[in-house]
PDB file of C-alpha atoms and ligand atoms in Angstrom:
ATOM      1  CA  UNK A   1     229.297   2.535-113.172  1.00 35.00           C
ATOM      2  CA  UNK A   2     231.657   4.539-110.936  1.00 36.00           C
ATOM      3  CA  UNK A   3     231.528   4.256-107.176  1.00 39.00           C
ATOM      4  CA  UNK A   4     230.096   7.769-107.131  1.00 40.00           C
ATOM      5  CA  UNK A   5     227.142   7.123-109.410  1.00 43.00           C
ATOM      6  CA  UNK A   6     226.628   3.714-107.763  1.00 46.00           C
ATOM      7  CA  UNK A   7     226.302   5.251-104.324  1.00 59.00           C
ATOM      8  CA  UNK A   8     224.084   8.072-105.542  1.00 75.00           C
ATOM      9  CA  UNK A   9     221.272   5.831-106.802  1.00 87.00           C
ATOM     10  CA  UNK A  10     218.186   6.799-104.932  1.00 95.00           C
ATOM     11  CA  UNK A  11     215.359   4.752-103.546  1.00 97.00           C
ATOM     12  CA  UNK A  12     212.229   6.317-102.111  1.00 98.00           C
ATOM     13  CA  UNK A  13     210.307   4.622 -99.312  1.00 97.00           C
ATOM     14  CA  UNK A  14     206.738   5.078-100.512  1.00 96.00           C
ATOM     15  CA  UNK A  15     205.043   5.105 -97.149  1.00 94.00           C
ATOM     16  CA  UNK A  16     203.579   7.727 -94.889  1.00 89.00           C
ATOM     17  CA  UNK A  17     203.943   5.413 -91.886  1.00 92.00           C
ATOM     18  CA  UNK A  18     206.859   6.780 -89.861  1.00 92.00           C
ATOM     19  CA  UNK A  19     207.289   3.464 -88.042  1.00 94.00           C
ATOM     20  CA  UNK A  20     207.852   1.611 -91.301  1.00 94.00           C
ATOM     21  CA  UNK A  21     210.124   4.346 -92.683  1.00 95.00           C
ATOM     22  CA  UNK A  22     212.262   4.192 -89.513  1.00 95.00           C
ATOM     23  CA  UNK A  23     212.661   0.419 -89.882  1.00 95.00           C
ATOM     24  CA  UNK A  24     213.534   0.624 -93.587  1.00 96.00           C
ATOM     25  CA  UNK A  25     216.099   3.369 -93.026  1.00 95.00           C
ATOM     26  CA  UNK A  26     217.872   1.144 -90.523  1.00 94.00           C
ATOM     27  CA  UNK A  27     217.642  -1.894 -92.869  1.00 95.00           C
ATOM     28  CA  UNK A  28     219.229   0.037 -95.749  1.00 95.00           C
ATOM     29  CA  UNK A  29     222.236   1.162 -93.666  1.00 92.00           C
ATOM     30  CA  UNK A  30     224.629  -1.237 -95.410  1.00 89.00           C
ATOM     31  CA  UNK A  31     223.354  -0.875 -98.969  1.00 93.00           C
ATOM     32  CA  UNK A  32     224.839   1.590-101.439  1.00 90.00           C
ATOM     33  CA  UNK A  33     221.618   3.508-101.959  1.00 94.00           C
ATOM     34  CA  UNK A  34     220.467   6.928-100.864  1.00 95.00           C
ATOM     35  CA  UNK A  35     217.207   6.374 -99.005  1.00 96.00           C
ATOM     36  CA  UNK A  36     214.617   9.116 -99.285  1.00 97.00           C
ATOM     37  CA  UNK A  37     211.114   9.618 -97.966  1.00 96.00           C
ATOM     38  CA  UNK A  38     208.134  10.135-100.249  1.00 93.00           C
ATOM     39  CA  UNK A  39     206.987  13.718-100.606  1.00 88.00           C
ATOM     40  CA  UNK A  40     203.817  14.525 -98.663  1.00 85.00           C
ATOM     41  CA  UNK A  41     200.543  14.292-100.530  1.00 82.00           C
ATOM     42  CA  UNK A  42     201.256  11.007-102.328  1.00 89.00           C
ATOM     43  CA  UNK A  43     198.339   8.645-101.662  1.00 88.00           C
ATOM     44  CA  UNK A  44     197.272   5.429-103.353  1.00 93.00           C
ATOM     45  CA  UNK A  45     194.050   3.607-102.720  1.00 93.00           C
ATOM     46  CA  UNK A  46     194.774   0.058-101.562  1.00 92.00           C
ATOM     47  CA  UNK A  47     192.346  -1.791-103.806  1.00 94.00           C
ATOM     48  CA  UNK A  48     194.200  -5.135-103.857  1.00 95.00           C
ATOM     49  CA  UNK A  49     192.984  -8.260-102.125  1.00 96.00           C
ATOM     50  CA  UNK A  50     196.440  -9.433-101.111  1.00 98.00           C
ATOM     51  CA  UNK A  51     199.430  -7.764 -99.469  1.00 98.00           C
ATOM     52  CA  UNK A  52     201.464  -8.399-102.624  1.00 98.00           C
ATOM     53  CA  UNK A  53     198.880  -6.762-104.897  1.00 98.00           C
ATOM     54  CA  UNK A  54     198.762  -3.673-102.683  1.00 97.00           C
ATOM     55  CA  UNK A  55     202.562  -3.419-102.360  1.00 98.00           C
ATOM     56  CA  UNK A  56     202.862  -3.737-106.129  1.00 98.00           C
ATOM     57  CA  UNK A  57     200.291  -1.078-106.969  1.00 97.00           C
ATOM     58  CA  UNK A  58     201.794   1.330-104.402  1.00 97.00           C
ATOM     59  CA  UNK A  59     205.374   0.806-105.715  1.00 98.00           C
ATOM     60  CA  UNK A  60     204.340   1.275-109.360  1.00 98.00           C
ATOM     61  CA  UNK A  61     202.278   4.414-108.669  1.00 97.00           C
ATOM     62  CA  UNK A  62     205.073   5.885-106.526  1.00 97.00           C
ATOM     63  CA  UNK A  63     207.738   5.231-109.194  1.00 97.00           C
ATOM     64  CA  UNK A  64     205.569   6.916-111.843  1.00 96.00           C
ATOM     65  CA  UNK A  65     204.849   9.840-109.501  1.00 95.00           C
ATOM     66  CA  UNK A  66     208.464  10.450-108.434  1.00 95.00           C
ATOM     67  CA  UNK A  67     210.487   9.268-111.425  1.00 96.00           C
ATOM     68  CA  UNK A  68     212.759   7.317-109.014  1.00 96.00           C
ATOM     69  CA  UNK A  69     213.070   3.754-107.755  1.00 97.00           C
ATOM     70  CA  UNK A  70     210.449   3.262-105.081  1.00 98.00           C
ATOM     71  CA  UNK A  71     209.929   0.669-102.391  1.00 98.00           C
ATOM     72  CA  UNK A  72     206.435  -0.030-101.074  1.00 98.00           C
ATOM     73  CA  UNK A  73     205.439  -2.302 -98.237  1.00 97.00           C
ATOM     74  CA  UNK A  74     201.996  -3.618 -97.519  1.00 97.00           C
ATOM     75  CA  UNK A  75     201.681  -5.419 -94.250  1.00 98.00           C
ATOM     76  CA  UNK A  76     199.215  -6.378 -91.593  1.00 98.00           C
ATOM     77  CA  UNK A  77     198.151  -8.689 -88.862  1.00 98.00           C
ATOM     78  CA  UNK A  78     196.113 -11.851 -89.500  1.00 98.00           C
ATOM     79  CA  UNK A  79     194.405 -13.310 -86.433  1.00 98.00           C
ATOM     80  CA  UNK A  80     193.455 -16.978 -86.581  1.00 98.00           C
ATOM     81  CA  UNK A  81     190.270 -16.859 -84.491  1.00 98.00           C
ATOM     82  CA  UNK A  82     189.028 -13.815 -86.455  1.00 98.00           C
ATOM     83  CA  UNK A  83     189.293 -15.685 -89.772  1.00 98.00           C
ATOM     84  CA  UNK A  84     192.430 -13.763 -90.727  1.00 98.00           C
ATOM     85  CA  UNK A  85     191.084 -10.269 -89.859  1.00 98.00           C
ATOM     86  CA  UNK A  86     192.150  -7.480 -89.840  1.00 98.00           C
ATOM     87  CA  UNK A  87     194.498  -8.746 -92.625  1.00 98.00           C
ATOM     88  CA  UNK A  88     194.826  -6.418 -95.625  1.00 97.00           C
ATOM     89  CA  UNK A  89     192.454  -4.062 -93.816  1.00 96.00           C
ATOM     90  CA  UNK A  90     194.784  -3.704 -90.782  1.00 97.00           C
ATOM     91  CA  UNK A  91     195.231   0.043 -91.356  1.00 95.00           C
ATOM     92  CA  UNK A  92     191.484   0.591 -91.795  1.00 96.00           C
ATOM     93  CA  UNK A  93     190.452  -1.390 -88.687  1.00 98.00           C
ATOM     94  CA  UNK A  94     190.024   1.859 -86.685  1.00 98.00           C
ATOM     95  CA  UNK A  95     191.170   5.464 -86.946  1.00 98.00           C
ATOM     96  CA  UNK A  96     194.356   5.367 -84.813  1.00 97.00           C
ATOM     97  CA  UNK A  97     196.936   2.846 -83.551  1.00 97.00           C
ATOM     98  CA  UNK A  98     195.462   2.978 -80.030  1.00 98.00           C
ATOM     99  CA  UNK A  99     191.918   2.391 -81.325  1.00 98.00           C
ATOM    100  CA  UNK A 100     193.052  -0.466 -83.579  1.00 98.00           C
ATOM    101  CA  UNK A 101     194.784  -2.144 -80.634  1.00 98.00           C
ATOM    102  CA  UNK A 102     191.724  -1.676 -78.398  1.00 98.00           C
ATOM    103  CA  UNK A 103     189.329  -2.984 -81.014  1.00 98.00           C
ATOM    104  CA  UNK A 104     191.435  -6.100 -81.568  1.00 98.00           C
ATOM    105  CA  UNK A 105     191.709  -6.800 -77.837  1.00 98.00           C
ATOM    106  CA  UNK A 106     187.922  -6.420 -77.513  1.00 98.00           C
ATOM    107  CA  UNK A 107     187.250  -8.760 -80.448  1.00 98.00           C
ATOM    108  CA  UNK A 108     189.481 -11.372 -78.812  1.00 98.00           C
ATOM    109  CA  UNK A 109     187.885 -10.996 -75.405  1.00 97.00           C
ATOM    110  CA  UNK A 110     187.143 -14.486 -74.063  1.00 94.00           C
ATOM    111  CA  UNK A 111     188.774 -16.258 -77.037  1.00 96.00           C
ATOM    112  CA  UNK A 112     191.294 -18.956 -76.138  1.00 97.00           C
ATOM    113  CA  UNK A 113     193.065 -19.100 -79.477  1.00 98.00           C
ATOM    114  CA  UNK A 114     195.253 -15.987 -79.681  1.00 98.00           C
ATOM    115  CA  UNK A 115     197.498 -17.166 -82.519  1.00 98.00           C
ATOM    116  CA  UNK A 116     198.269 -14.534 -85.150  1.00 98.00           C
ATOM    117  CA  UNK A 117     200.772 -13.801 -87.881  1.00 98.00           C
ATOM    118  CA  UNK A 118     202.226 -10.604 -89.246  1.00 98.00           C
ATOM    119  CA  UNK A 119     202.661 -10.599 -93.009  1.00 98.00           C
ATOM    120  CA  UNK A 120     204.687  -8.209 -95.096  1.00 98.00           C
ATOM    121  CA  UNK A 121     204.971  -7.859 -98.872  1.00 98.00           C
ATOM    122  CA  UNK A 122     207.605  -5.545-100.316  1.00 98.00           C
ATOM    123  CA  UNK A 123     207.920  -4.446-103.943  1.00 98.00           C
ATOM    124  CA  UNK A 124     210.540  -2.266-105.590  1.00 98.00           C
ATOM    125  CA  UNK A 125     209.587  -0.553-108.848  1.00 98.00           C
ATOM    126  CA  UNK A 126     211.478   1.619-111.306  1.00 96.00           C
ATOM    127  CA  UNK A 127     209.744   4.233-113.485  1.00 97.00           C
ATOM    128  CA  UNK A 128     211.185   2.637-116.650  1.00 96.00           C
ATOM    129  CA  UNK A 129     210.989  -1.086-115.917  1.00 96.00           C
ATOM    130  CA  UNK A 130     208.039  -1.419-113.545  1.00 98.00           C
ATOM    131  CA  UNK A 131     208.318  -4.025-110.774  1.00 98.00           C
ATOM    132  CA  UNK A 132     211.975  -5.018-110.225  1.00 96.00           C
ATOM    133  CA  UNK A 133     211.550  -7.133-107.097  1.00 97.00           C
ATOM    134  CA  UNK A 134     208.869  -8.624-104.908  1.00 98.00           C
ATOM    135  CA  UNK A 135     209.238 -10.569-101.669  1.00 98.00           C
ATOM    136  CA  UNK A 136     207.121 -11.662 -98.726  1.00 98.00           C
ATOM    137  CA  UNK A 137     207.883 -12.285 -95.067  1.00 98.00           C
ATOM    138  CA  UNK A 138     205.921 -13.699 -92.170  1.00 98.00           C
ATOM    139  CA  UNK A 139     206.179 -13.898 -88.393  1.00 98.00           C
ATOM    140  CA  UNK A 140     204.072 -16.134 -86.139  1.00 98.00           C
ATOM    141  CA  UNK A 141     203.035 -14.987 -82.694  1.00 98.00           C
ATOM    142  CA  UNK A 142     200.345 -14.503 -80.065  1.00 98.00           C
ATOM    143  CA  UNK A 143     198.078 -11.585 -79.242  1.00 98.00           C
ATOM    144  CA  UNK A 144     198.664 -10.539 -75.635  1.00 98.00           C
ATOM    145  CA  UNK A 145     195.854  -9.618 -73.214  1.00 98.00           C
ATOM    146  CA  UNK A 146     197.096  -6.053 -72.830  1.00 98.00           C
ATOM    147  CA  UNK A 147     199.676  -3.791 -74.525  1.00 98.00           C
ATOM    148  CA  UNK A 148     203.349  -4.084 -73.446  1.00 98.00           C
ATOM    149  CA  UNK A 149     206.372  -2.024 -74.475  1.00 98.00           C
ATOM    150  CA  UNK A 150     207.051   1.439 -75.802  1.00 97.00           C
ATOM    151  CA  UNK A 151     208.941   0.778 -79.042  1.00 97.00           C
ATOM    152  CA  UNK A 152     207.749   0.035 -82.550  1.00 96.00           C
ATOM    153  CA  UNK A 153     204.393   1.131 -83.928  1.00 97.00           C
ATOM    154  CA  UNK A 154     200.930  -0.090 -84.841  1.00 98.00           C
ATOM    155  CA  UNK A 155     199.996  -3.450 -83.313  1.00 98.00           C
ATOM    156  CA  UNK A 156     203.543  -4.040 -81.938  1.00 98.00           C
ATOM    157  CA  UNK A 157     202.570  -3.708 -78.217  1.00 98.00           C
ATOM    158  CA  UNK A 158     200.118  -6.628 -78.437  1.00 98.00           C
ATOM    159  CA  UNK A 159     202.106  -9.020 -80.663  1.00 98.00           C
ATOM    160  CA  UNK A 160     204.328 -11.426 -78.729  1.00 98.00           C
ATOM    161  CA  UNK A 161     206.917 -13.703 -80.286  1.00 98.00           C
ATOM    162  CA  UNK A 162     206.628 -16.853 -78.130  1.00 98.00           C
ATOM    163  CA  UNK A 163     210.323 -17.856 -78.342  1.00 97.00           C
ATOM    164  CA  UNK A 164     211.283 -14.551 -76.693  1.00 98.00           C
ATOM    165  CA  UNK A 165     208.338 -13.806 -74.402  1.00 98.00           C
ATOM    166  CA  UNK A 166     208.593 -10.228 -75.714  1.00 98.00           C
ATOM    167  CA  UNK A 167     206.196  -8.126 -77.748  1.00 98.00           C
ATOM    168  CA  UNK A 168     207.604  -6.361 -80.817  1.00 98.00           C
ATOM    169  CA  UNK A 169     207.242  -3.109 -78.834  1.00 98.00           C
ATOM    170  CA  UNK A 170     209.579  -4.512 -76.133  1.00 98.00           C
ATOM    171  CA  UNK A 171     212.304  -5.385 -78.668  1.00 98.00           C
ATOM    172  CA  UNK A 172     215.105  -3.289 -80.106  1.00 97.00           C
ATOM    173  CA  UNK A 173     214.792  -2.453 -83.806  1.00 95.00           C
ATOM    174  CA  UNK A 174     217.521  -5.082 -84.491  1.00 95.00           C
ATOM    175  CA  UNK A 175     215.653  -7.805 -82.556  1.00 97.00           C
ATOM    176  CA  UNK A 176     212.420  -7.019 -84.380  1.00 97.00           C
ATOM    177  CA  UNK A 177     214.329  -7.113 -87.677  1.00 97.00           C
ATOM    178  CA  UNK A 178     215.841 -10.533 -86.997  1.00 97.00           C
ATOM    179  CA  UNK A 179     212.520 -12.102 -85.928  1.00 98.00           C
ATOM    180  CA  UNK A 180     209.906 -10.033 -87.714  1.00 98.00           C
ATOM    181  CA  UNK A 181     207.970 -10.197 -90.956  1.00 98.00           C
ATOM    182  CA  UNK A 182     209.503  -7.043 -92.427  1.00 97.00           C
ATOM    183  CA  UNK A 183     213.070  -8.073 -91.586  1.00 97.00           C
ATOM    184  CA  UNK A 184     212.457 -11.491 -93.126  1.00 98.00           C
ATOM    185  CA  UNK A 185     211.084  -9.957 -96.340  1.00 98.00           C
ATOM    186  CA  UNK A 186     213.941  -7.441 -96.402  1.00 97.00           C
ATOM    187  CA  UNK A 187     216.595 -10.167 -96.045  1.00 96.00           C
ATOM    188  CA  UNK A 188     215.353 -11.704 -99.309  1.00 96.00           C
ATOM    189  CA  UNK A 189     215.086  -8.290-100.944  1.00 96.00           C
ATOM    190  CA  UNK A 190     218.605  -7.301 -99.894  1.00 95.00           C
ATOM    191  CA  UNK A 191     220.210 -10.271-101.687  1.00 92.00           C
ATOM    192  CA  UNK A 192     218.280  -9.617-104.891  1.00 94.00           C
ATOM    193  CA  UNK A 193     218.870  -5.874-104.740  1.00 94.00           C
ATOM    194  CA  UNK A 194     222.631  -6.398-104.359  1.00 93.00           C
ATOM    195  CA  UNK A 195     222.600  -8.610-107.479  1.00 93.00           C
ATOM    196  CA  UNK A 196     220.759  -5.960-109.501  1.00 91.00           C
ATOM    197  CA  UNK A 197     223.116  -3.225-108.294  1.00 90.00           C
ATOM    198  CA  UNK A 198     226.175  -5.368-109.102  1.00 89.00           C
ATOM    199  CA  UNK A 199     224.875  -6.021-112.621  1.00 89.00           C
ATOM    200  CA  UNK A 200     224.495  -2.270-113.089  1.00 83.00           C
ATOM    201  CA  UNK A 201     228.012  -1.635-111.830  1.00 72.00           C
TER     202      UNK A 201
HETATM  203  P1  IMP B 301     199.638  -0.565 -94.515  1.00 61.85           P
HETATM  204  O1  IMP B 301     200.625  -1.625 -94.885  1.00 61.85           O
HETATM  205  O2  IMP B 301     200.216   0.812 -94.674  1.00 61.85           O
HETATM  206  O3  IMP B 301     198.308  -0.778 -95.185  1.00 61.85           O
HETATM  207  O4  IMP B 301     199.388  -0.649 -92.947  1.00 61.85           O
HETATM  208  C1  IMP B 301     199.068  -1.853 -92.331  1.00 61.85           C
HETATM  209  C2  IMP B 301     198.605  -1.719 -90.897  1.00 61.85           C
HETATM  210  O5  IMP B 301     199.221  -2.739 -90.162  1.00 61.85           O
HETATM  211  C3  IMP B 301     198.925  -0.409 -90.176  1.00 61.85           C
HETATM  212  O6  IMP B 301     197.923  -0.151 -89.237  1.00 61.85           O
HETATM  213  C4  IMP B 301     200.212  -0.708 -89.476  1.00 61.85           C
HETATM  214  O7  IMP B 301     200.392   0.040 -88.319  1.00 61.85           O
HETATM  215  C5  IMP B 301     200.045  -2.199 -89.181  1.00 61.85           C
HETATM  216  N1  IMP B 301     201.364  -2.807 -89.261  1.00 61.85           N
HETATM  217  C6  IMP B 301     202.073  -3.129 -90.364  1.00 61.85           C
HETATM  218  N2  IMP B 301     203.284  -3.600 -90.032  1.00 61.85           N
HETATM  219  C7  IMP B 301     203.331  -3.548 -88.697  1.00 61.85           C
HETATM  220  C8  IMP B 301     204.364  -3.851 -87.766  1.00 61.85           C
HETATM  221  O8  IMP B 301     205.481  -4.240 -88.081  1.00 61.85           O
HETATM  222  N3  IMP B 301     204.044  -3.684 -86.488  1.00 61.85           N
HETATM  223  C9  IMP B 301     202.818  -3.245 -86.052  1.00 61.85           C
HETATM  224  N4  IMP B 301     201.847  -2.893 -86.871  1.00 61.85           N
HETATM  225  C10 IMP B 301     202.111  -3.054 -88.201  1.00 61.85           C
END
């Protein structure tokens, strides 16, 4: 494959979440792929019981829909003293980021154990070959008593990484990448993706 065709391979981020898309665009900066956003109107029902099942069904449906390689991420926050909730239902916990954050803080009111982990599953699918890659990442932390920080998205303002004393919303995108669940999953994906691209070269 010539350098030209190599660098013109496209990958679509199959997500309507602008926070996730922003992170992925920055992650892909050093990979020879043209990163595109999914066209509006693409929706998939998340019927899986695990993050990996949901990421896989979203990536496959998106690749069929678009005819291009697609990356899908399913992620969420699992809180120990809530038996892992909101977990795969993190997006459906309430109708907006602010309401989700408020509901979680209310549920944890008076609870001593504030341990939680962010999980992220990422799948890449091609229209011809189906799932090409799947990886998972995790980040352990604590739920704060009130929101802190203006960056990030979703539950970021109430998730603190103890080794830093910072919430994800107080970190730069690079700091969140190096410590976070999505960055950890992407690091594994990047190695495997480079191998696949080299084999195609
Ligand atoms: P889904 O993966 O699109 O189903 O969304 C999962 C839910 O978890 C959404 O409410 C996201 O905002 C939230 N979420 C996923 N990843 C993160 C993250 O890195 N930071 C904060 N919230 C997240």
